[in-house]
Coordinates of C-alpha atoms and ligand atoms in Angstrom, one line a residue:
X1 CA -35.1 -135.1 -0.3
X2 CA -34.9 -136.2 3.6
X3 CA -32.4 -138.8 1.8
X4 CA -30.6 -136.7 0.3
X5 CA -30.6 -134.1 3.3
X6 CA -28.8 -136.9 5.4
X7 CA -26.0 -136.4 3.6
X8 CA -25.1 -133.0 4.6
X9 CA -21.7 -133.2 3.7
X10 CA -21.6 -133.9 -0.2
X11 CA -25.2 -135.2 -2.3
X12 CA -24.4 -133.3 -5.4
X13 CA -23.6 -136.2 -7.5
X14 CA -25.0 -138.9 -5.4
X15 CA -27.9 -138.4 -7.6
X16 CA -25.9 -139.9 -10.9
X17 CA -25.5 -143.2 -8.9
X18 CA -29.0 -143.0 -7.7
X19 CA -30.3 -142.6 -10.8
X20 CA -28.0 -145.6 -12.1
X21 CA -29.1 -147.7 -9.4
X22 CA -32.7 -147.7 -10.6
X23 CA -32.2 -148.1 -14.3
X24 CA -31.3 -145.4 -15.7
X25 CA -27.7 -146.1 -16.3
X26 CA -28.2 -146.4 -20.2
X27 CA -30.6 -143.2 -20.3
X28 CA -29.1 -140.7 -22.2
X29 CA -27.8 -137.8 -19.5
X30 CA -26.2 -135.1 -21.6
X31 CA -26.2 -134.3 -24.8
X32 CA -23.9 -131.8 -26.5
X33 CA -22.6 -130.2 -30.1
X34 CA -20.7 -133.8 -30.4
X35 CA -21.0 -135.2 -27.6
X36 CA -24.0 -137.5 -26.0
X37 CA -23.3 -139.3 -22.6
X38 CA -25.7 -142.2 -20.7
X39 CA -25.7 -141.9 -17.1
X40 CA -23.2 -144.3 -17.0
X41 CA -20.5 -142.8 -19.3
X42 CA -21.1 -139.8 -17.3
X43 CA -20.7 -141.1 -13.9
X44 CA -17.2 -142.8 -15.4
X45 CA -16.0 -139.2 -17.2
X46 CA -16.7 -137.2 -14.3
X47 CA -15.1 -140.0 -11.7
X48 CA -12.0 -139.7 -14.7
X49 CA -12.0 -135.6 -14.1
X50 CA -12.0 -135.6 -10.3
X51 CA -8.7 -137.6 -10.3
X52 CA -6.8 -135.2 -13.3
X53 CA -8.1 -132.4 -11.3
X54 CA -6.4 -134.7 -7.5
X55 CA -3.9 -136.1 -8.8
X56 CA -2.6 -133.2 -11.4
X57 CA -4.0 -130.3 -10.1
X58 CA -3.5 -131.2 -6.5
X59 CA -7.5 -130.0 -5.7
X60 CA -8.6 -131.1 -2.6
X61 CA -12.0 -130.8 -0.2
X62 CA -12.7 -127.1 0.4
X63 CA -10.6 -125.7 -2.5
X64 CA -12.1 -123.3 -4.7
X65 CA -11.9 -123.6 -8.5
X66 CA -12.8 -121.3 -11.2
X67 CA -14.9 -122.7 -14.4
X68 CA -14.9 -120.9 -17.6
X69 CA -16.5 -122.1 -20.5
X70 CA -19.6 -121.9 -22.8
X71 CA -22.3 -124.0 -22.3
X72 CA -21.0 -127.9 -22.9
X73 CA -20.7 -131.4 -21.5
X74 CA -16.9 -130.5 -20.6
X75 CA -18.4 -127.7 -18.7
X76 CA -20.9 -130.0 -16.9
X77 CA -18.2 -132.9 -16.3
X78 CA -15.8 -130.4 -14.5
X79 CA -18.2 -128.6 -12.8
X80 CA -19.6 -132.3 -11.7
X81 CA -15.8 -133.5 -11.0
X82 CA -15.6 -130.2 -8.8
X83 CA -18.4 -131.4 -6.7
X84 CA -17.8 -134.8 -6.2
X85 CA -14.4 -134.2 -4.3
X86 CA -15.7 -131.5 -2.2
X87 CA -13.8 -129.0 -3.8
X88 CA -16.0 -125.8 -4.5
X89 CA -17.1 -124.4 -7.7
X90 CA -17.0 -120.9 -9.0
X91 CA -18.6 -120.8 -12.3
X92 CA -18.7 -117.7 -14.8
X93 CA -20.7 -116.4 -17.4
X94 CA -18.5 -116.8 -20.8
X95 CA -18.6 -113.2 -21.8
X96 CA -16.9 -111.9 -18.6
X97 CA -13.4 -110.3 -19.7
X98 CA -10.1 -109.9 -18.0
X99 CA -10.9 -107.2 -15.5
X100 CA -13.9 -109.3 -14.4
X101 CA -12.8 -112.6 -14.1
X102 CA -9.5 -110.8 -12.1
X103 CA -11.8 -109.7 -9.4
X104 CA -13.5 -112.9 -9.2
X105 CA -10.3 -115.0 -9.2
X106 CA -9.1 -112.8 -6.6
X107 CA -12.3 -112.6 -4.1
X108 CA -12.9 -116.0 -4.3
X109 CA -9.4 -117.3 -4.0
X110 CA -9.1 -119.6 -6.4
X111 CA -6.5 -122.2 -6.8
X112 CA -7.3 -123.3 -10.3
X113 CA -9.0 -121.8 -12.9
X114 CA -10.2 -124.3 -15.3
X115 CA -11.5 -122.5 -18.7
X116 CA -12.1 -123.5 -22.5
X117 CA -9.0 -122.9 -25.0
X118 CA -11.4 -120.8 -27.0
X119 CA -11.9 -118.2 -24.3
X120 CA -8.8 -118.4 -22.3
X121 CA -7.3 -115.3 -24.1
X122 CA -9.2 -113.0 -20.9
X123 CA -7.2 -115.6 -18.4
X124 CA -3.6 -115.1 -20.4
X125 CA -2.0 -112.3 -18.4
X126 CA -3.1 -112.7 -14.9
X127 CA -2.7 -116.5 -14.6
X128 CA 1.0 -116.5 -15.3
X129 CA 1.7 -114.1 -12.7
X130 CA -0.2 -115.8 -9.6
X131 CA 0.4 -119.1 -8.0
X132 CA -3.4 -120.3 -9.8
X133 CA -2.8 -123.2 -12.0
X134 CA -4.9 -123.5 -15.5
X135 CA -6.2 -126.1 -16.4
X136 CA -7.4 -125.9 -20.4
X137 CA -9.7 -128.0 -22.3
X138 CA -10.9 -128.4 -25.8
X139 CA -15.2 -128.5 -25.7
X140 CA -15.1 -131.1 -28.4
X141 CA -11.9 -133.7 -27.4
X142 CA -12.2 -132.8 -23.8
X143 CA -13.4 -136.9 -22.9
X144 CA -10.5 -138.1 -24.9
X145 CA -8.0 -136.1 -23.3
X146 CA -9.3 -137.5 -20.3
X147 CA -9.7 -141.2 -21.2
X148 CA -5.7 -141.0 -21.9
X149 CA -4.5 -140.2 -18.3
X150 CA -6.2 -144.0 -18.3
X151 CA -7.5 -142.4 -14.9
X152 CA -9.9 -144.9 -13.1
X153 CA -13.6 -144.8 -13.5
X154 CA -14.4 -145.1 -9.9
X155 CA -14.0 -142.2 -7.5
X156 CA -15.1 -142.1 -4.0
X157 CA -17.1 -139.0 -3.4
X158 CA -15.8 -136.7 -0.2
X159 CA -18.2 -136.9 2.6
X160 CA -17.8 -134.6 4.9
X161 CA -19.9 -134.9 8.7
X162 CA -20.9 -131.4 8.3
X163 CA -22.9 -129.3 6.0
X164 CA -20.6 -128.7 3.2
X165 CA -20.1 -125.5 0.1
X166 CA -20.4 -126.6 -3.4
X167 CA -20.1 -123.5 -5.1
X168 CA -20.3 -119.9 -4.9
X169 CA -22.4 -117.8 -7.1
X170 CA -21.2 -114.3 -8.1
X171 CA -23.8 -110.7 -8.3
X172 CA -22.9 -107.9 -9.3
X173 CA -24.2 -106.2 -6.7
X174 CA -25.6 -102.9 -6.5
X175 CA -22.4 -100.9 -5.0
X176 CA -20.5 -102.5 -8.2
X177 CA -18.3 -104.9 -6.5
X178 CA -19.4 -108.2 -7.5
X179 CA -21.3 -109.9 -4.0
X180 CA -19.9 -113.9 -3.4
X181 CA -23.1 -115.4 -2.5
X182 CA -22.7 -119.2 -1.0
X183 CA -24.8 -122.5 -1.2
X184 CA -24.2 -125.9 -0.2
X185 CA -24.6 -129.4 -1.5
X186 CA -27.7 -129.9 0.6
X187 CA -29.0 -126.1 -1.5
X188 CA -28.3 -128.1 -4.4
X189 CA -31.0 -131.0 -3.1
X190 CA -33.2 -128.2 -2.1
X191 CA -33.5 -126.6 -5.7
X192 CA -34.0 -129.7 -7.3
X193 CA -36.8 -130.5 -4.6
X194 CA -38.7 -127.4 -5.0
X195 CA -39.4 -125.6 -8.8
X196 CA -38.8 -128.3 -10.8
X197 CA -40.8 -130.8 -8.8
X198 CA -43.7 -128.3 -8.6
X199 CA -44.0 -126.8 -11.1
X200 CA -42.7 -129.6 -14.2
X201 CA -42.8 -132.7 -12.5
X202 CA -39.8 -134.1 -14.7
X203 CA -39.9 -137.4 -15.9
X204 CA -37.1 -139.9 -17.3
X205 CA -37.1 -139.3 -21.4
X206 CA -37.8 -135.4 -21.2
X207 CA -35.2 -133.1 -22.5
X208 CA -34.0 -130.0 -20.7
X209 CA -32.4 -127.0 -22.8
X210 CA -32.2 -123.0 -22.8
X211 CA -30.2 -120.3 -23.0
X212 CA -28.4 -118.9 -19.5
X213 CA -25.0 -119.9 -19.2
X214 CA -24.0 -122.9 -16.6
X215 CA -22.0 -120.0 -14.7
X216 CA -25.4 -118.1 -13.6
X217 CA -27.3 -120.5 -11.3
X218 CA -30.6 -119.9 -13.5
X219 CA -28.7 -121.9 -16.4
X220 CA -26.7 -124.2 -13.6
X221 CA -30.1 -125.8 -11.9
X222 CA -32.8 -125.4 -15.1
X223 CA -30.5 -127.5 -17.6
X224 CA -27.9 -129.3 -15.3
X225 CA -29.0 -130.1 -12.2
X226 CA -32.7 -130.2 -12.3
X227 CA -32.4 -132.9 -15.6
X228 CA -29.9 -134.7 -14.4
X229 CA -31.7 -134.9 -10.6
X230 CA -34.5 -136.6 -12.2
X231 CA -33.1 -138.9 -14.5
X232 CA -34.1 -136.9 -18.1
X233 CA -31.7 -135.7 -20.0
X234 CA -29.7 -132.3 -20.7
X235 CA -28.8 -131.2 -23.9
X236 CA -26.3 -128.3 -23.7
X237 CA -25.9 -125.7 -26.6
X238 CA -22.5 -123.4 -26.0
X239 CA -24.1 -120.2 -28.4
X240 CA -27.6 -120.8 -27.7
X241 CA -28.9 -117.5 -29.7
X242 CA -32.9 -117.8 -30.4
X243 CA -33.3 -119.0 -33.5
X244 CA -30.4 -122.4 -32.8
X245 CA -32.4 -122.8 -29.6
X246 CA -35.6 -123.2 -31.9
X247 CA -33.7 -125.2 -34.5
X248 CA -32.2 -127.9 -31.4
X249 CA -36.1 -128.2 -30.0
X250 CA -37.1 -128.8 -33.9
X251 CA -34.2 -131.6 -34.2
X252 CA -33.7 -133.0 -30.5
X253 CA -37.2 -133.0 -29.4
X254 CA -36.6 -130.5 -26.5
X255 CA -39.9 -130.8 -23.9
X256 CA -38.7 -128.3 -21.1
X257 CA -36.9 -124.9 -22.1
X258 CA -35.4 -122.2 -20.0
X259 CA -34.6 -118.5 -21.2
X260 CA -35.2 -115.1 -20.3
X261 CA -38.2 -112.8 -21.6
X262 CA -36.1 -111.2 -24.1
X263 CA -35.5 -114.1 -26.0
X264 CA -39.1 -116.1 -25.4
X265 CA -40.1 -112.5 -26.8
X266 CA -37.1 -113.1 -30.4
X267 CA -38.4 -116.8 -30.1
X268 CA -42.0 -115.7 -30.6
X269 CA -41.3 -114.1 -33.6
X270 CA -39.9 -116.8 -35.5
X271 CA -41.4 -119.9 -34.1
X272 CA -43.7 -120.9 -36.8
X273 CA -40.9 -121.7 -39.0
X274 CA -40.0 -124.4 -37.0
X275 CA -42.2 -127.3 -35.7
X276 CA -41.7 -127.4 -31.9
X277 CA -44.7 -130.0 -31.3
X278 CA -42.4 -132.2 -28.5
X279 CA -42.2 -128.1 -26.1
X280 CA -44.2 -128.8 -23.0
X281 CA -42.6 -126.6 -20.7
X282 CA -41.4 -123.1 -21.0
X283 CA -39.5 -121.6 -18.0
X284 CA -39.2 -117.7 -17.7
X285 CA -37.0 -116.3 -15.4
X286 CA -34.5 -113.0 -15.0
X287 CA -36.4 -110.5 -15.1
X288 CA -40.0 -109.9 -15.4
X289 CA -42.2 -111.1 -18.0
X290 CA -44.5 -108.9 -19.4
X291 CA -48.2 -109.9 -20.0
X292 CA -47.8 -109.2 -24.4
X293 CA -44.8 -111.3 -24.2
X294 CA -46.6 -114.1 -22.8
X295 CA -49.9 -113.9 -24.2
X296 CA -48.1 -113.9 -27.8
X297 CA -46.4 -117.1 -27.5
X298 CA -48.9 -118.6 -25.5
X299 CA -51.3 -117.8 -29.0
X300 CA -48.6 -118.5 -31.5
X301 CA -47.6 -122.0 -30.1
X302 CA -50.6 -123.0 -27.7
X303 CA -47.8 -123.7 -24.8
X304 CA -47.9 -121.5 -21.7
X305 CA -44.9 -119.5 -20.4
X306 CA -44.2 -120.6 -16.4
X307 CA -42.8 -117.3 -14.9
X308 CA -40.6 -117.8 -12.1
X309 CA -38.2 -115.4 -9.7
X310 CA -35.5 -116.6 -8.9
X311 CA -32.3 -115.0 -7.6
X312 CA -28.4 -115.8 -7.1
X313 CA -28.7 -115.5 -3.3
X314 CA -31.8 -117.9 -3.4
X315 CA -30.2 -119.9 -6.0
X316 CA -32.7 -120.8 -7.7
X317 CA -37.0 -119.8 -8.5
X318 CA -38.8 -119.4 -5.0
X319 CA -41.6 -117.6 -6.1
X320 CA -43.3 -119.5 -9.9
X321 CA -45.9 -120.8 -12.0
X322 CA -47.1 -124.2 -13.3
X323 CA -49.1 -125.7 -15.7
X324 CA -52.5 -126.0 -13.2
X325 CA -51.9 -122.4 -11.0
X326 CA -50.6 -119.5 -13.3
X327 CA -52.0 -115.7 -14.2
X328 CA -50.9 -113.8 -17.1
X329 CA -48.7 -111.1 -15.8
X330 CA -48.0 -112.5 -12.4
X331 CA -44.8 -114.0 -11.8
X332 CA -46.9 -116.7 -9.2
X333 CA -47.1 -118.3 -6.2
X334 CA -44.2 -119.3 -3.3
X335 CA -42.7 -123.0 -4.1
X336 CA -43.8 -125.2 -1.9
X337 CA -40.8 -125.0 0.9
X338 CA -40.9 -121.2 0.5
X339 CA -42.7 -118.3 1.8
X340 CA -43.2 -114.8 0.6
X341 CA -44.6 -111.7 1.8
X342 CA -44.1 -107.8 1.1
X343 CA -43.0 -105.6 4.0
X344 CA -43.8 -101.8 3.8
X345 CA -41.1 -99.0 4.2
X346 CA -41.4 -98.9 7.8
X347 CA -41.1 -103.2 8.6
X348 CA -44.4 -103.9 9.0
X349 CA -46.0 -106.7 7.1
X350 CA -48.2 -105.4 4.3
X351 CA -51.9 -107.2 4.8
X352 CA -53.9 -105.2 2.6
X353 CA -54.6 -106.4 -1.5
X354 CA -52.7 -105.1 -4.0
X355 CA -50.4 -102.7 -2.4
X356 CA -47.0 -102.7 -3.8
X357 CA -44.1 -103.7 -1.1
X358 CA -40.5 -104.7 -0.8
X359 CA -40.5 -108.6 -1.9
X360 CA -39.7 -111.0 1.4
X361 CA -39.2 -114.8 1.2
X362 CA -38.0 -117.6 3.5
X363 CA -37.5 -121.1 3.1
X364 CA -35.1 -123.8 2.1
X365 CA -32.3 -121.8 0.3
X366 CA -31.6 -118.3 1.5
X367 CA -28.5 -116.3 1.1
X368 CA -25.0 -116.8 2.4
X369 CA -22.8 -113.7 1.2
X370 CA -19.8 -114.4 2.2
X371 CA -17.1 -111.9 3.9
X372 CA -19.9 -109.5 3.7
X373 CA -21.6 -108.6 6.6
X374 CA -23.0 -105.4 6.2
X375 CA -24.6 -106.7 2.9
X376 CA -25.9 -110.0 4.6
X377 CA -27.5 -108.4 7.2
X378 CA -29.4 -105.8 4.7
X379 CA -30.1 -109.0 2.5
X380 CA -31.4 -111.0 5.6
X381 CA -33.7 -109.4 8.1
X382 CA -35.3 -111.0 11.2
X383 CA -34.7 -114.5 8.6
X384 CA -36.4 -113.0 5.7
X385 CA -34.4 -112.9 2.6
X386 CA -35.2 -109.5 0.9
X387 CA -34.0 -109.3 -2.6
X388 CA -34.5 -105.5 -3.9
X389 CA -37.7 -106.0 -5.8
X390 CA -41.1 -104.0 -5.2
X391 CA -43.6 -106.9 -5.3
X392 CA -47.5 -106.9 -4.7
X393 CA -50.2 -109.6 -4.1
X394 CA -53.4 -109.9 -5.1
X395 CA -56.5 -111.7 -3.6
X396 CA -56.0 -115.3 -4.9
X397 CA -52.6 -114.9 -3.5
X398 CA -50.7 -114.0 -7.0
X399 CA -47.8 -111.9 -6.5
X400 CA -47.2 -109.5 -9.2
X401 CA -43.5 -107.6 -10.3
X402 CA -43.6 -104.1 -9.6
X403 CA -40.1 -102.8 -9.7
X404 CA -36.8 -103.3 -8.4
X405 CA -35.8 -101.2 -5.7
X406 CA -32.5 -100.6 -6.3
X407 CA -30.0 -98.8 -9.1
X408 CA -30.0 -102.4 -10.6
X409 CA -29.9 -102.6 -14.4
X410 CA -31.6 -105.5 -16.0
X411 CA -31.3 -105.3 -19.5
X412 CA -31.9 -109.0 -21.4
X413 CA -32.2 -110.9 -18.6
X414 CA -28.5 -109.4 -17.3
X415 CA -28.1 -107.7 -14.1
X416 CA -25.8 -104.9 -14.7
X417 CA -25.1 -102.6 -11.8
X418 CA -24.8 -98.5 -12.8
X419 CA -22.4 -97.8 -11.1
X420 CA -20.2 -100.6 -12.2
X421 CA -20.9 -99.2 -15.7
X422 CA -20.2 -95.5 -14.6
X423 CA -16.4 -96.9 -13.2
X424 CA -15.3 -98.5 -16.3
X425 CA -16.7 -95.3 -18.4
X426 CA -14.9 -93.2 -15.8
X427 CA -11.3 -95.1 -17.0
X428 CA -12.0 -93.7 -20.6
X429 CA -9.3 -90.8 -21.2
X430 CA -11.6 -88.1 -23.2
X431 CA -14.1 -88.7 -19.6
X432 CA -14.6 -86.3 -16.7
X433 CA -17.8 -87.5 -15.0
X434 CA -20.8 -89.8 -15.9
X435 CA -23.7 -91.5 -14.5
X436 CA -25.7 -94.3 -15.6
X437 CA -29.8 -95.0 -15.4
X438 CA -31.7 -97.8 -16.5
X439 CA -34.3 -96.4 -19.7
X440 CA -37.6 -98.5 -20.4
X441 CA -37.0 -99.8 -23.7
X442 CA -39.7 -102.0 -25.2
X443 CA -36.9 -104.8 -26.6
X444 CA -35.0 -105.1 -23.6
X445 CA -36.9 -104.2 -20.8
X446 CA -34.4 -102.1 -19.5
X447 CA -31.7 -99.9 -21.6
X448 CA -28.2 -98.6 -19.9
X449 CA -28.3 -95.1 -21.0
X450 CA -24.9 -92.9 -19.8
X451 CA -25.2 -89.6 -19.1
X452 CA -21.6 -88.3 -19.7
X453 CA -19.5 -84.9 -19.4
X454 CA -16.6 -84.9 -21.3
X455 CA -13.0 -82.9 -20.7
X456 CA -13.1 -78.8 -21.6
X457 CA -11.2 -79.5 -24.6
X458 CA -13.4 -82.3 -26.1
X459 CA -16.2 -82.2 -27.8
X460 CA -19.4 -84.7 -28.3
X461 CA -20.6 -86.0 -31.5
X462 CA -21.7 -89.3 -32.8
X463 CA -18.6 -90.6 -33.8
X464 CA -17.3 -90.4 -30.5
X465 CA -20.3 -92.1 -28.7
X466 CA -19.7 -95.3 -30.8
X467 CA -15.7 -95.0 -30.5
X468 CA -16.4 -94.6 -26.6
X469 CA -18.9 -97.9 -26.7
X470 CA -16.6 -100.1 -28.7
X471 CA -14.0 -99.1 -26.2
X472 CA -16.0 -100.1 -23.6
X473 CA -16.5 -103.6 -24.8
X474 CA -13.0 -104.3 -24.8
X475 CA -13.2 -103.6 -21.2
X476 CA -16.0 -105.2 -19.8
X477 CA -18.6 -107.6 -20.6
X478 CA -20.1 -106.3 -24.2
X479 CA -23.6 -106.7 -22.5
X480 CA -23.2 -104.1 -20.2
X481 CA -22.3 -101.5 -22.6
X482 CA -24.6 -98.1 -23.0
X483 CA -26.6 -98.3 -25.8
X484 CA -27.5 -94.5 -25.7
X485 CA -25.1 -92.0 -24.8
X486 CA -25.7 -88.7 -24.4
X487 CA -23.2 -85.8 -23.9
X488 CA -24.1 -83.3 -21.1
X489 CA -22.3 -79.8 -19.7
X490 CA -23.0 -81.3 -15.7
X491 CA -24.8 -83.8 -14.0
X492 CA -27.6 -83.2 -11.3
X493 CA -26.4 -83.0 -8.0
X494 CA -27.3 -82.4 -4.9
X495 CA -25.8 -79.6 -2.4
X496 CA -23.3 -82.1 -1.2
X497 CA -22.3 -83.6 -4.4
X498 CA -23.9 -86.5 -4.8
X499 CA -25.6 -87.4 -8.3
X500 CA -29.6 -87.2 -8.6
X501 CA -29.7 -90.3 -11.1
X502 CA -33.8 -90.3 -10.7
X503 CA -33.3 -86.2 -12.3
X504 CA -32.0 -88.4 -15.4
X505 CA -34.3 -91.3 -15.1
X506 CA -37.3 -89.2 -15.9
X507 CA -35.2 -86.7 -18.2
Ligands
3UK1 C1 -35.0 -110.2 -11.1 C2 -37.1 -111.2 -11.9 C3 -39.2 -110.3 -12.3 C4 -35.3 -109.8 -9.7 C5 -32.2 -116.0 -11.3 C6 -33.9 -117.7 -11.8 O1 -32.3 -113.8 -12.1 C7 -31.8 -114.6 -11.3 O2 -30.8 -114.2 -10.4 P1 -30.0 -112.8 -10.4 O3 -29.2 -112.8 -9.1 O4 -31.2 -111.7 -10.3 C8 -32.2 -111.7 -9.3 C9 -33.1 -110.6 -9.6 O5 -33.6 -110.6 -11.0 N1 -35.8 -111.3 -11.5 C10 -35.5 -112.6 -11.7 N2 -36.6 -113.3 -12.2 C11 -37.6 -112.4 -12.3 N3 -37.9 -110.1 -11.9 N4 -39.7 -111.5 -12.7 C12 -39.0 -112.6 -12.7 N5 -39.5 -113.7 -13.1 O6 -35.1 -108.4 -9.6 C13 -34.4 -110.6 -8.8 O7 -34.2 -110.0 -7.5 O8 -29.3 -112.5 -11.6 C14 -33.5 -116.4 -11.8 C15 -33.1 -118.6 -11.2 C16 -31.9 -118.3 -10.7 C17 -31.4 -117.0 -10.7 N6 -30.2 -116.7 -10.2

């Protein structure tokens, strides 16, 4: 790590060669749909993509470049090509649509948007009309579109003398507006020096899969960076729905798995149709885990879930579980390199057992937002990160999830901010007001219910909830849609207008 620290200006990829250097060149690194890659082919494909994206694209140190794809080895080569010349990364999620990506492209400044044929339909429109190049690839023929530039197989890393970005992680935040939040190279040695080595203790031969996408940093360190950091190998699945995940630990011999509650909880249900002997570690992260969840997999396969929060601002799990220190129903205990506490509603430090608080931690990542002050300094306070969640601690030292303390949504493992909801709702011609509240729901933790008042002349009826929600999904991600809408004369307000969503919470 102190190695790796040294080289504040770019270490991302240093660990391929590092890894090569002490025999693991002929180790299998990625593997994916067709495609499987030793760390030497890697190293050689990714050296081949940063000189198409130099020499074609013109991308130099410091540039930004958007990456849109599902889950792949093309998606890991670029996003590994972007790194190794400095250049910085902007990965995102593959359901985002137009609208989305627009705002992304546009905050982030992106001179080339680099995205899969098969979802570059959403990029159509807007990249004609700006000066951001588009680079497409196919997931399955990307390496030997690349082999024929007959690019060379060496590239020399950038190296800058000071601390350098290597990507930037998008929230969407609680006012809507998607938050850029920051990390650099030496973040990316950080991550891969904290959970990971904690908690799994990876070894060469173990291989990492799951389910978040490469474009949410969950996905980006648990089956890119952390595998390929310690020599094991990352198998990638683009449509990783439960029951293929299941079917690619029966068939590849998967040992470490990441995924969100939601689907350890689908995974639970059907895993004694497959045999998943080879499973040794089994990451949780997202949102929180609850005790049933656990306990029922834990009985069904005899493996233990390892809850872990994590966050895009922190980039990674700060506060987790292992194999030798874990409690049913507590997310665990701060990552060596990090430290946690719970503040009460007036600053002061909470010292008392068990009493719920807002969540504090400090350590080696923290968050950067960037061109955001007023949110960076409500994010970071006197050093301490705080990340919106009501947290408390118990006497071994076990912190426990509470709630979160803002209007967040977290449905599936997906952040979905109300009011982001309520804005494309408000677009919809028949209209006139709406607000949106997360509803317990048993499945999905959380369930984006809309409250919604339509125009005098319309009325409400069934038909018109589900026209209203398939209209919605052709405007944002489907994920965020409300699953229950219900049709109401006015909203609660208060005297000066503003909407009492906690009068609809407990409605
Ligand atoms: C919630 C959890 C309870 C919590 C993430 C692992 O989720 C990640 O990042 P996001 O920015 O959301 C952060 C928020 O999600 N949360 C995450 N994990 C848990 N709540 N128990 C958990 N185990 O509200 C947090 O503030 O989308 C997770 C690694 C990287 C990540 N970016």
């Amino acid at each position: 790590f102190v190695e790796f620290r040294r080289f504040k200006g770019n270490c991302t990829t240093l660990f391929l060669e590092k890894n090569i250097e002490t025999g693991c060149g002929d180790n299998i690194a990625l593997i994916s749909e067709n495609h499987s890659f030793t760390y030497f082919q890697l190293l050689e494909l990714v050296n081949q993509a940063a000189h198409e994206l130099t020499n074609i694209y013109g991308i130099q140190s410091g540039n930004r470049v958007l990456l849109r794809g599902y889950n792949s080895a093309a998606f890991a080569v670029y996003w590994l090509a972007i790194a190794r010349i400095g250049a910085i990364a902007v990965a995102t999620m593959p359901l985002l649509r137009k609208k989305e990506l627009e705002v992304i492209a546009e905050m982030a400044a992106v001179s080339l948007m680099i995205c899969e044929d098969e979802l570059a339909s959403e990029l159509d429109s807007f990249s004609k009309n700006e000066n951001t190049k588009l680079l497409l690839f196919n997931r399955s023929d990307f390496n030997v579109t690349l082999k024929k530039y007959n690019f060379s197989t060496n590239f020399q890393p950038f190296i800058a003398s000071e601390e350098l970005l290597a990507l930037i992680g998008f929230t969407s935040g609680t006012t809507g507006k998607p938050k850029m939040t920051a990390h650099y190279h030496s973040d990316v040695a950080a991550i891969c020096e904290g959970f990971p080595k904690y908690s799994l203790k990876p070894k060469r031969g173990e291989i990492f899969a799951g389910s978040p996408p490469l474009g949410f940093t969950f996905g980006l360190g648990g089956l890119l960076l952390f595998p390929l950091y310690y020599g094991a190998t990352s198998l990638l699945i683009p449509k990783p729905a439960p029951e293929v995940l299941l079917q690619a630990i029966e068939e590849q011999g998967v040992t470490t798995c990441f995924t969100a509650p939601t689907a350890w909880r689908v995974m639970c249900e059907k895993a004694a149709d497959y045999n998943i002997d080879t499973l040794k570690y089994c990451v949780s992260a997202g949102e929180a885990l609850s005790a049933k969840v656990a306990k029922d997999w834990e009985e069904v396969t005899g493996i233990p879930i390892l809850d872990g929060i994590g966050a895009t601002e922190m980039l990674h799990i700060f506060i987790g579980s292992s194999h030798e220190k874990r409690k049913i129903g507590f997310t665990g205990v701060p990552i060596p390199g990090y430290e946690a506490t719970l503040f009460d509603d007036f600053g002061n430090e909470i010292q008392e057992i068990n009493k719920a608080g807002r969540l504090a931690v400090r350590g080696i990542t923290g968050c950067k937002y960037l061109f955001n002050t007023e949110k960076q300094d409500a994010y970071v306070q006197n050093g301490w990160n705080f990340t919106g969640d009501i947290y408390q601690k118990d006497a071994d030292g076990f912190f426990q999830f509470v709630a979160r303390g803002d209007d967040m949504i977290i449905s599936s493992g997906y952040n979905i901010a109300a009011i982001e909801v309520e804005q494309v709702l408000l677009e919809h011609e028949l209209i006139k007001e709406c607000a949106v509240v997360g509803k317990p729901d048993e499945n999905r933790g959380m369930l984006v219910a809309a409250y919604v008042v339509l125009h005098e002349s319309v009325s409400g009826n069934d038909e018109l909830k589900i026209q209203i929600q398939n209209w919605f999904k052709e405007h944002a991600a489907p994920y965020k849609y409300p699953r229950h809408i219900e049709f109401v004369a006015t909203l609660p307000k208060t005297e000066t207008g503003k909407i009492q969503r906690f009068k609809l919470r407990t409605s």
